[in-house]
XYZ file of C-alpha atoms in Angstrom:
681
model
C -43.358 -92.312 12.785
C -43.674 -89.687 10.062
C -46.638 -87.994 8.470
C -47.189 -86.797 4.906
C -47.367 -83.004 5.074
C -48.890 -80.833 2.388
C -46.275 -80.059 -0.301
C -44.690 -76.659 0.095
C -45.464 -73.978 -2.457
C -42.973 -71.309 -3.572
C -42.714 -68.372 -1.181
C -41.873 -64.761 -1.929
C -38.792 -64.087 0.251
C -40.250 -60.674 1.086
C -43.055 -62.387 3.014
C -40.470 -64.112 5.191
C -38.501 -60.879 5.581
C -41.599 -59.201 6.999
C -41.773 -61.851 9.706
C -38.055 -61.867 10.457
C -37.827 -58.069 10.630
C -40.438 -58.076 13.380
C -41.253 -55.210 15.705
C -38.307 -53.089 14.561
C -38.772 -53.606 10.825
C -38.521 -49.847 10.262
C -35.039 -49.761 11.806
C -33.882 -52.622 9.599
C -35.327 -50.985 6.471
C -33.698 -47.657 7.300
C -30.317 -49.355 7.750
C -30.583 -51.109 4.382
C -31.631 -47.911 2.643
C -29.186 -45.519 4.317
C -26.140 -47.755 4.720
C -26.601 -50.555 2.172
C -23.713 -49.442 -0.034
C -20.146 -50.581 -0.543
C -18.957 -47.657 1.588
C -20.003 -49.512 4.731
C -18.796 -52.953 3.640
C -15.582 -54.620 4.744
C -12.369 -53.960 2.825
C -10.289 -57.059 2.185
C -6.534 -56.984 2.761
C -6.308 -53.818 4.865
C -3.496 -53.243 7.297
C -4.460 -52.675 10.915
C -3.711 -48.958 10.575
C -5.809 -48.637 7.438
C -8.699 -50.547 9.000
C -8.676 -48.399 12.130
C -8.650 -45.151 10.173
C -11.468 -46.273 7.886
C -13.663 -47.539 10.724
C -13.138 -44.348 12.730
C -14.252 -42.264 9.723
C -17.329 -44.420 9.238
C -18.181 -44.217 12.929
C -18.156 -40.433 12.664
C -20.395 -40.726 9.583
C -22.859 -42.882 11.505
C -23.307 -40.108 14.045
C -25.002 -38.057 11.333
C -27.528 -40.738 10.348
C -29.674 -40.468 13.484
C -29.653 -44.230 14.061
C -27.077 -44.050 16.836
C -29.384 -41.997 19.079
C -32.312 -44.424 19.058
C -31.735 -45.698 22.582
C -31.196 -42.296 24.167
C -33.816 -39.999 25.734
C -35.868 -37.808 23.438
C -34.420 -34.742 25.186
C -31.078 -35.510 23.517
C -32.430 -36.318 20.069
C -33.163 -39.978 20.743
C -36.305 -42.097 20.710
C -36.105 -43.888 24.073
C -36.001 -47.026 21.931
C -33.591 -49.494 23.516
C -34.806 -52.317 21.286
C -34.266 -50.236 18.164
C -30.756 -49.314 19.290
C -29.785 -52.988 19.482
C -31.341 -53.715 16.081
C -29.300 -50.909 14.522
C -26.133 -52.535 15.898
C -27.211 -55.939 14.557
C -27.594 -54.433 11.085
C -24.080 -52.993 11.181
C -22.795 -56.495 11.923
C -23.983 -57.636 8.489
C -21.881 -54.923 6.873
C -18.658 -54.751 8.909
C -18.090 -56.315 12.314
C -15.330 -53.859 13.215
C -17.740 -51.004 12.590
C -20.381 -52.789 14.644
C -18.008 -53.189 17.605
C -16.694 -49.625 17.347
C -20.229 -48.235 17.290
C -21.295 -50.613 20.053
C -18.495 -49.396 22.308
C -19.236 -45.725 21.666
C -23.022 -45.645 21.834
C -23.880 -48.917 23.542
C -21.264 -49.403 26.251
C -19.724 -45.974 26.859
C -22.816 -43.870 26.216
C -25.096 -46.558 27.611
C -23.193 -46.612 30.902
C -23.441 -42.822 31.225
C -27.151 -43.025 30.511
C -27.893 -45.988 32.810
C -25.537 -45.285 35.723
C -25.372 -41.497 35.635
C -27.890 -38.862 36.664
C -29.374 -35.803 34.973
C -26.256 -33.672 35.350
C -24.121 -36.338 33.659
C -26.664 -36.671 30.877
C -26.837 -32.926 30.240
C -23.081 -32.484 30.234
C -21.924 -35.537 28.295
C -24.652 -37.257 26.265
C -24.841 -34.689 23.426
C -21.113 -34.972 22.762
C -21.227 -38.763 23.031
C -24.096 -39.039 20.551
C -22.378 -36.714 18.048
C -19.054 -38.599 18.456
C -17.406 -35.364 19.519
C -16.469 -37.264 22.679
C -15.118 -40.709 21.716
C -15.128 -42.964 24.738
C -14.255 -46.322 26.241
C -15.859 -48.836 28.576
C -13.069 -49.813 30.981
C -14.358 -52.739 33.001
C -12.262 -55.815 32.170
C -8.924 -56.240 33.919
C -6.002 -58.423 32.909
C -6.507 -60.580 35.986
C -10.294 -60.325 36.277
C -12.396 -60.783 33.173
C -15.638 -62.492 34.091
C -15.360 -61.915 37.846
C -16.217 -58.219 37.726
C -17.206 -58.066 41.382
C -13.574 -58.716 42.357
C -11.945 -55.967 40.266
C -8.715 -54.686 41.814
C -8.670 -51.073 40.577
C -9.515 -48.742 43.463
C -11.051 -45.284 43.718
C -10.454 -43.881 47.199
C -12.270 -40.721 48.226
C -10.391 -37.826 49.826
C -12.757 -35.341 51.601
C -10.028 -32.707 51.756
C -9.837 -32.381 47.973
C -13.274 -33.840 47.197
C -11.665 -36.113 44.642
C -11.233 -39.833 44.160
C -7.760 -41.305 43.933
C -8.030 -43.758 41.018
C -5.241 -46.300 41.136
C -4.069 -49.487 39.440
C -2.339 -51.343 42.296
C -0.555 -53.977 40.191
C -0.237 -55.295 36.644
C -3.138 -57.730 36.953
C -5.440 -54.778 37.712
C -4.660 -53.090 34.400
C -7.715 -52.455 32.238
C -7.265 -54.584 29.124
C -8.827 -55.277 25.718
C -10.619 -51.916 25.949
C -12.213 -50.833 22.653
C -11.444 -47.248 21.537
C -8.596 -47.010 24.077
C -5.522 -47.465 21.876
C -6.256 -44.650 19.428
C -9.485 -42.665 19.660
C -10.881 -42.598 23.191
C -10.736 -39.316 25.091
C -12.768 -40.395 28.110
C -13.523 -43.722 29.743
C -16.158 -45.101 32.043
C -13.872 -46.819 34.546
C -15.122 -49.488 36.940
C -13.325 -49.692 40.288
C -13.808 -50.512 43.963
C -15.205 -47.465 45.765
C -13.458 -46.751 49.063
C -14.444 -43.976 51.442
C -13.776 -43.541 55.136
C -11.657 -46.699 55.055
C -14.606 -48.838 53.964
C -15.243 -50.512 50.623
C -18.658 -50.220 49.005
C -18.155 -52.439 45.968
C -17.724 -51.749 42.283
C -18.899 -48.390 40.909
C -18.182 -46.411 37.731
C -16.507 -43.043 37.081
C -16.116 -40.837 34.029
C -12.369 -40.362 33.625
C -10.601 -38.241 30.953
C -7.775 -40.327 29.465
C -6.512 -37.985 26.703
C -6.244 -34.232 26.346
C -7.373 -32.184 23.340
C -4.077 -32.924 21.566
C -4.570 -36.668 21.963
C -1.864 -37.135 24.583
C -2.463 -39.252 27.715
C -3.649 -37.319 30.743
C -1.292 -37.090 33.746
C -1.099 -40.421 35.561
C -2.804 -42.322 32.739
C -0.780 -44.908 30.849
C -2.226 -46.064 27.528
C -1.040 -49.126 25.637
C -2.054 -50.810 22.401
C -3.156 -54.442 22.392
C -1.786 -54.637 18.863
C -2.813 -57.029 16.081
C -5.597 -59.463 16.912
C -7.039 -62.497 15.165
C -9.777 -60.271 13.759
C -11.584 -56.946 14.212
C -8.610 -55.010 12.842
C -10.648 -51.808 12.750
C -11.158 -51.740 16.527
C -8.373 -50.053 18.513
C -8.303 -52.240 21.608
C -5.938 -50.953 24.256
C -4.763 -51.026 27.869
C -5.263 -48.440 30.585
C -3.451 -48.012 33.897
C -3.932 -45.265 36.481
C -1.241 -43.972 38.803
C -3.111 -42.095 41.558
C -5.224 -40.133 39.080
C -7.405 -37.484 40.746
C -11.046 -37.703 39.640
C -13.552 -35.044 40.826
C -16.365 -36.311 43.054
C -18.921 -35.201 40.452
C -17.511 -37.692 37.939
C -18.834 -40.639 39.937
C -21.798 -42.092 38.023
C -23.947 -42.062 41.103
C -27.433 -43.227 40.200
C -27.120 -46.212 42.549
C -24.524 -44.965 45.039
C -23.670 -41.435 46.190
C -20.712 -39.967 48.075
C -21.334 -36.718 49.959
C -18.625 -34.013 50.144
C -17.631 -35.267 53.606
C -17.225 -38.820 52.283
C -20.481 -40.288 53.569
C -21.708 -43.066 51.314
C -25.398 -43.682 50.648
C -27.438 -45.856 48.336
C -31.069 -46.738 47.791
C -29.932 -50.394 47.612
C -28.307 -51.305 50.910
C -27.077 -54.788 50.025
C -23.786 -54.503 48.140
C -24.322 -57.604 46.010
C -27.848 -56.577 45.016
C -26.580 -53.110 44.184
C -23.793 -54.520 42.026
C -26.089 -56.778 40.026
C -28.671 -54.017 39.650
C -26.000 -51.758 38.170
C -24.769 -54.425 35.772
C -28.315 -55.369 34.861
C -28.925 -51.921 33.413
C -26.081 -52.607 30.933
C -27.698 -55.720 29.474
C -28.018 -54.104 26.029
C -24.381 -54.893 25.284
C -24.879 -58.619 25.814
C -28.075 -58.643 23.748
C -26.252 -56.770 20.963
C -23.401 -59.279 20.838
C -25.743 -62.246 20.526
C -27.815 -60.574 17.836
C -24.728 -59.462 15.933
C -23.321 -62.989 16.007
C -26.525 -64.177 14.364
C -26.234 -61.393 11.783
C -22.760 -62.606 10.842
C -24.050 -66.181 10.684
C -26.726 -65.107 8.205
C -24.081 -63.535 5.974
C -22.031 -66.752 5.991
C -25.066 -68.918 5.243
C -26.174 -66.714 2.363
C -22.727 -66.958 0.795
C -22.546 -70.727 1.237
C -26.092 -71.427 0.001
C -25.821 -69.179 -3.040
C -22.414 -70.598 -3.962
C -23.759 -74.115 -3.459
C -26.448 -73.417 -6.040
C -23.898 -72.688 -8.791
C -20.921 -74.800 -7.781
C -20.955 -78.198 -9.503
C -18.898 -81.242 -8.569
C -18.870 -84.826 -9.913
C -21.238 -86.260 -12.489
C -24.005 -88.667 -11.591
C -24.202 -91.853 -13.707
C -26.078 -91.191 -16.926
C -26.029 -87.422 -16.505
C -24.065 -85.084 -18.733
C -23.585 -82.275 -16.257
C -21.951 -82.313 -12.848
C -24.178 -82.174 -9.794
C -24.914 -78.886 -8.025
C -23.366 -79.302 -4.570
C -26.542 -78.204 -2.778
C -28.180 -81.342 -4.197
C -25.909 -83.616 -2.156
C -27.464 -84.847 1.078
C -24.198 -84.351 2.946
C -24.204 -80.692 1.909
C -27.816 -80.285 2.954
C -26.924 -81.938 6.274
C -24.405 -79.145 6.807
C -26.325 -76.090 5.717
C -30.021 -76.665 6.306
C -29.910 -77.549 10.047
C -27.642 -74.541 10.595
C -30.103 -72.414 8.636
C -33.028 -73.731 10.700
C -31.180 -72.980 13.944
C -30.392 -69.476 12.698
C -34.083 -68.886 12.011
C -34.890 -70.141 15.501
C -32.423 -67.704 17.034
C -33.924 -64.848 15.007
C -37.291 -65.400 16.660
C -35.732 -65.883 20.098
C -33.735 -62.665 19.674
C -36.885 -60.796 18.644
C -38.652 -61.933 21.790
C -35.633 -61.044 23.947
C -35.482 -57.569 22.388
C -39.123 -56.971 23.217
C -38.610 -58.068 26.814
C -35.493 -55.911 27.176
C -37.230 -52.885 25.690
C -40.181 -53.244 28.054
C -38.090 -53.924 31.180
C -35.606 -51.094 30.599
C -38.378 -48.690 29.661
C -40.486 -49.444 32.724
C -39.026 -46.513 34.660
C -38.589 -48.503 37.885
C -36.537 -51.580 38.650
C -38.497 -54.836 38.799
C -35.873 -57.176 40.242
C -37.652 -60.338 39.161
C -38.109 -59.144 35.586
C -34.552 -57.853 35.445
C -33.153 -61.140 36.742
C -35.102 -63.092 34.130
C -33.942 -60.692 31.396
C -30.291 -61.047 32.402
C -30.541 -64.832 32.472
C -32.253 -65.009 29.085
C -29.761 -62.573 27.550
C -26.828 -64.556 28.945
C -28.074 -67.893 27.673
C -29.085 -66.684 24.230
C -25.816 -64.803 23.768
C -23.920 -68.007 24.536
C -25.958 -70.152 22.150
C -25.869 -67.589 19.342
C -22.126 -66.985 19.519
C -21.278 -70.694 19.735
C -23.567 -71.241 16.757
C -21.818 -68.466 14.828
C -18.393 -69.997 15.442
C -19.533 -73.444 14.334
C -21.633 -72.324 11.371
C -19.151 -69.887 9.844
C -16.516 -72.634 9.899
C -19.043 -75.027 8.339
C -19.803 -72.461 5.601
C -16.108 -71.977 4.961
C -15.720 -75.722 4.394
C -18.878 -75.846 2.275
C -17.264 -73.344 -0.109
C -14.113 -75.425 -0.484
C -10.932 -73.588 -1.407
C -12.890 -70.491 -2.412
C -14.083 -70.169 1.165
C -10.486 -69.737 2.314
C -9.895 -66.589 0.252
C -10.328 -63.239 1.972
C -12.133 -61.854 -1.066
C -14.983 -64.257 -0.295
C -15.653 -62.774 3.153
C -15.785 -66.010 5.158
C -12.247 -65.849 6.649
C -12.987 -62.345 7.896
C -16.301 -63.407 9.424
C -14.588 -66.319 11.120
C -11.801 -64.173 12.573
C -14.030 -61.272 13.590
C -16.635 -63.364 15.423
C -14.226 -65.691 17.214
C -13.971 -63.393 20.238
C -17.745 -63.107 20.533
C -17.771 -66.265 22.658
C -15.588 -64.396 25.158
C -16.518 -60.738 25.338
C -19.619 -59.443 27.096
C -19.243 -62.555 29.221
C -17.415 -65.852 28.705
C -20.002 -68.300 27.393
C -19.372 -70.994 29.981
C -19.716 -68.464 32.782
C -22.910 -67.133 31.208
C -24.438 -70.583 31.042
C -23.613 -71.024 34.733
C -25.541 -67.810 35.327
C -28.523 -69.349 33.535
C -28.250 -72.520 35.639
C -28.042 -70.578 38.883
C -31.053 -68.559 37.809
C -33.052 -71.758 37.380
C -31.918 -72.997 40.790
C -32.703 -69.648 42.388
C -36.251 -69.854 41.094
C -36.584 -73.254 42.701
C -34.982 -72.153 45.963
C -37.212 -69.093 46.217
C -40.230 -71.391 46.263
C -38.918 -74.123 48.537
C -36.446 -72.451 50.869
C -32.815 -73.212 51.624
C -30.822 -76.090 50.205
C -31.472 -78.239 53.270
C -35.232 -77.881 52.843
C -35.494 -78.761 49.179
C -38.122 -81.431 49.647
C -38.149 -85.158 49.116
C -36.418 -86.366 46.003
C -39.563 -88.143 44.802
C -41.317 -84.803 44.396
C -38.461 -82.829 42.906
C -39.518 -83.202 39.272
C -43.059 -82.001 39.920
C -41.746 -79.065 41.940
C -39.484 -78.114 39.054
C -42.453 -78.141 36.694
C -44.528 -75.927 38.958
C -41.899 -73.339 39.837
C -39.350 -73.097 37.018
C -40.980 -74.092 33.758
C -42.420 -70.748 32.744
C -43.756 -70.295 29.251
C -41.884 -67.612 27.356
C -43.998 -66.986 24.259
C -47.468 -67.844 22.908
C -48.123 -69.399 26.302
C -51.698 -70.566 25.770
C -50.955 -72.040 22.338
C -47.880 -73.936 23.518
C -49.607 -75.338 26.578
C -52.492 -76.489 24.389
C -50.098 -78.215 21.960
C -48.228 -79.990 24.761
C -51.428 -81.083 26.483
C -52.720 -82.602 23.245
C -49.849 -85.111 22.938
C -51.308 -88.614 23.462
C -49.934 -91.091 25.964
C -48.379 -93.431 23.384
C -45.785 -91.058 21.978
C -44.394 -93.695 19.579
C -47.568 -93.198 17.550
C -47.126 -89.430 17.301
C -45.687 -88.052 14.030
C -42.277 -86.447 14.378
C -43.769 -83.271 12.926
C -46.325 -82.976 15.722
C -45.459 -79.649 17.320
C -46.757 -80.636 20.727
C -44.523 -83.707 20.757
C -41.478 -81.626 19.795
C -42.189 -79.114 22.544
C -42.802 -81.862 25.083
C -39.522 -83.593 24.234
C -37.521 -80.461 24.952
C -39.615 -79.642 27.988
C -39.244 -83.137 29.492
C -35.481 -83.035 28.995
C -35.217 -79.691 30.774
C -37.324 -80.867 33.710
C -35.463 -84.151 34.087
C -31.975 -82.641 33.883
C -32.795 -79.837 36.313
C -34.389 -82.278 38.741
C -31.200 -84.330 38.556
C -29.088 -81.287 39.397
C -31.270 -80.552 42.421
C -31.023 -84.139 43.672
C -27.230 -84.063 43.381
C -27.068 -80.686 45.131
C -29.128 -82.078 48.023
C -26.780 -85.039 48.358
C -23.738 -82.767 48.196
C -25.196 -80.436 50.802
C -25.560 -83.385 53.161
C -21.986 -84.484 52.422
C -20.304 -81.083 52.765
C -21.460 -80.165 56.243
C -18.196 -78.285 56.769
C -19.688 -75.312 54.948
C -17.720 -75.656 51.700
C -20.498 -74.353 49.498
C -18.056 -74.092 46.600
C -17.757 -77.876 46.506
C -21.528 -78.292 46.665
C -21.992 -76.544 43.329
C -18.630 -77.306 41.720
C -19.270 -81.046 41.896
C -22.394 -80.685 39.733
C -21.181 -77.934 37.432
C -21.268 -80.072 34.292
C -24.797 -81.218 35.095
C -25.894 -77.628 35.743
C -24.555 -76.488 32.366
C -26.532 -79.261 30.687
C -29.663 -77.991 32.455
C -28.966 -74.457 31.244
C -28.547 -75.613 27.650
C -31.731 -77.691 27.795
C -33.614 -74.712 29.227
C -32.417 -72.314 26.539
C -33.169 -74.685 23.662
C -36.708 -75.098 24.978
C -37.038 -71.301 25.199
C -35.776 -70.922 21.617
C -38.234 -73.485 20.259
C -41.135 -71.748 21.997
C -40.068 -68.435 20.456
C -40.012 -70.059 17.012
C -43.527 -71.425 17.531
C -44.710 -67.955 18.559
C -43.104 -66.467 15.440
C -44.973 -68.882 13.197
C -48.193 -67.978 14.976
C -47.619 -64.315 14.029
C -47.135 -65.153 10.337
C -50.167 -64.231 8.248
C -49.047 -65.341 4.773
C -50.102 -69.013 4.372
C -47.187 -70.075 2.170
C -44.634 -68.367 4.418
C -46.268 -69.909 7.468
C -46.081 -73.394 5.964
C -42.401 -72.986 5.058
C -41.519 -71.632 8.487
C -43.368 -74.514 10.092
C -41.206 -77.000 8.195
C -38.032 -75.087 9.117
C -39.170 -75.229 12.752
C -39.642 -78.999 12.374
C -36.048 -79.258 11.202
C -34.773 -77.188 14.127
C -36.699 -79.251 16.660
C -35.827 -82.650 15.197
C -32.120 -81.917 14.685
C -31.955 -80.604 18.257
C -33.438 -83.867 19.506
C -31.252 -85.875 17.122
C -28.099 -84.131 18.379
C -28.927 -85.322 21.913
C -30.311 -88.691 20.845
C -28.060 -90.458 23.334
C -29.761 -88.721 26.252
C -33.241 -89.499 24.948
C -32.340 -93.165 24.491
C -30.637 -93.445 27.893
C -33.676 -91.996 29.623
C -36.234 -93.999 27.613
C -37.797 -90.903 26.063
C -37.567 -92.545 22.644
C -37.199 -96.186 21.665
C -34.255 -97.443 19.568
C -36.627 -97.998 16.655
C -37.987 -94.473 16.890
C -34.456 -93.152 17.279
C -33.472 -94.696 13.945
C -36.640 -93.395 12.304
C -35.813 -89.886 13.538
C -32.769 -89.700 11.267
C -34.911 -90.715 8.320
C -37.450 -88.041 9.189
C -34.723 -85.402 9.243
C -33.469 -86.522 5.818
C -36.999 -86.295 4.429
C -37.248 -82.741 5.722
C -33.947 -81.867 4.066
C -35.217 -83.096 0.714
C -38.413 -81.122 1.148
C -36.582 -77.925 2.068
C -33.853 -78.217 -0.572
C -35.822 -76.237 -3.236
C -36.341 -73.422 -0.735
C -32.759 -72.919 0.432
C -32.256 -69.815 -1.691
C -35.579 -68.374 -0.556
C -34.609 -68.839 3.087
C -31.353 -66.903 2.726
C -32.823 -64.260 0.409
C -35.302 -63.527 3.204
C -32.420 -62.160 5.301
C -32.509 -59.187 2.860
C -28.785 -58.522 3.187
C -27.704 -55.873 0.648
C -25.355 -57.386 -1.944
C -22.884 -54.581 -1.289
C -22.560 -55.749 2.308
C -21.899 -59.349 1.302
C -18.805 -58.135 -0.578
C -18.022 -61.632 -1.819
C -16.185 -62.297 -5.080
C -17.727 -65.707 -5.793
C -21.193 -64.159 -5.620
C -20.207 -61.381 -8.004
C -19.828 -64.045 -10.707
C -23.088 -65.697 -9.772
C -25.636 -64.506 -12.406
C -23.758 -65.891 -15.408
C -21.839 -68.659 -13.730
C -24.149 -71.575 -14.561
C -24.510 -70.501 -18.199
C -20.748 -70.083 -18.570
C -20.054 -73.542 -17.143
C -22.729 -75.112 -19.361
C -21.224 -73.494 -22.457
C -17.763 -74.672 -21.423
C -19.016 -78.242 -20.975
C -20.753 -78.165 -24.357
C -17.561 -76.952 -26.047
C -15.574 -79.799 -24.524
C -18.086 -82.371 -25.718
C -18.132 -80.977 -29.254
C -14.353 -81.397 -29.231
C -14.742 -85.041 -28.244
C -13.775 -84.566 -24.555
C -15.698 -84.928 -21.342
C -15.760 -82.118 -18.752
C -13.684 -82.913 -15.699
C -14.471 -82.174 -12.067
C -12.579 -79.169 -10.763
C -10.614 -78.892 -7.524
C -11.353 -82.492 -6.591
C -8.558 -82.456 -4.053
C -10.419 -79.884 -1.989
C -13.959 -81.175 -2.511
C -13.753 -84.933 -2.007
C -16.386 -84.674 0.680
C -18.923 -84.041 -2.055
C -18.216 -87.294 -3.914
C -21.146 -89.727 -4.007
C -20.736 -92.896 -2.008
C -19.099 -95.709 -3.970
């Protein structure tokens, strides 16, 4: 069932920009004003050497803008603004992803680790030089043989009381630090993660500040540095490899906020449990994961702006009775590509804004709230996975939407595609991150109902899930009121009813999670031999589905909260329709599940597709407004097909008129590469 909404009125893109820019609008404005020139844009056709040299120069320039210090303490010239620091990285991603990664490594990962894991003496000695880029650094966590499984790193740091130094050692090739940004060329010091050993006992993974190059740029004694060489993208980032052959590291270089080693080798920590200590340490570094997700969405916005603007001037095939060819954005199949992706990108913008606020508040609290930190880590993991998968899919879609032009480097899309491809892997493999989300949901359930064996009768599982796991994330009172207002006969509810949309995603999450719990209970009874690995491994696919359902519900709630904050009536109405499209295409994409579980009838399922198509037609006139609202400086887009844009339609019209006056008809161009735009015969 559909309803007849009030027709949309034109919207000033600036009104939408105000909403999208959110709490850190001032940081976004400053970035556009200070950096919105061609100097900070990508350069097409560079060699790897040229790209590295250019990005290093620009990174040094950034140090003088003040934006890089936002997340650092005021005592060192910062603003104690962790949210603002992530936003500044997101803005760089619109300009040049290599520059974004280089800056993220220096001030987010390297400097962030010193800030979060070190103590006052480390801050006083190293933070000023890190902020000014006088001390370029690396974040050496990942090993060749251990990427996602950080807790099992093989590099060791063994304390020697006689010399009061740690012996840092790479025991075999698989323990080599790999893919390390800033390592191949610029890094002079690294934060190195290794297993701490003292008195013959291991105390888990800790971090040390380790010089890797001397003042002349040569490797320090015992340090071997390699170059990862050319990559699929991110040519401006000097990823490298580090190995340590019994390198002596002074005791004072241990970043010892969470674990201390006395001169005699005695280990102490305020967190006794090794696993809790490890996850507390990693939790303080969550900014990197939040930055990657937000930057992926920034790149997606660039791709969508290029594709939408090109689709407004690119014409292909004439409709019967019409003299001119049809603008490709007028084809339903083109709208089916771009508008749902645009709606999902808007949804992620609001979800990212909410995540940033949570991160800023949790990290700035001064003391560790384990529950809040666990929820933050889970949310950051899930949103990073969804945003980076969306970037990969959408940038490819935009490339195809631009036909052959989208394949040319001068039109930016190939670079975006190559540069963002690794985002699904670094700062956590996406599949592993979604498992983290699933385990977080199950932990919340277990905390309320005890061990696996005591997880209640299956008949009550769904209700228990509702009571213990389904926590509202934004605009809680409003969302609960909308859901509660949905009538019993849902077939009579318009597809655009917000409460119905929310309830559909909520019901799916509850049902899927309840199914995981039931299967885990059965597996626990089957595997009485203690093979807990099999208990979870057998339901891994189901658990990932629960994680995805959870995150999509969270994203929709954030979108609803964003609309609630919008004061301009026209902007609010447009955003509401974009939210409808996000919700309905999310349901449509999983229509099989909703049909299998009798959440919608076959008749309603067919009508859903029609409702989506009606929304596409309604939003078609506003496509340009929606991408203009991203407020990306034209210099950052750096796209040749957009440089021709202002006079392109007039030029083509004049060309067509000249052909007709000569007795010829204009012919479609590049039909071999754009057959997907042909109307159905």
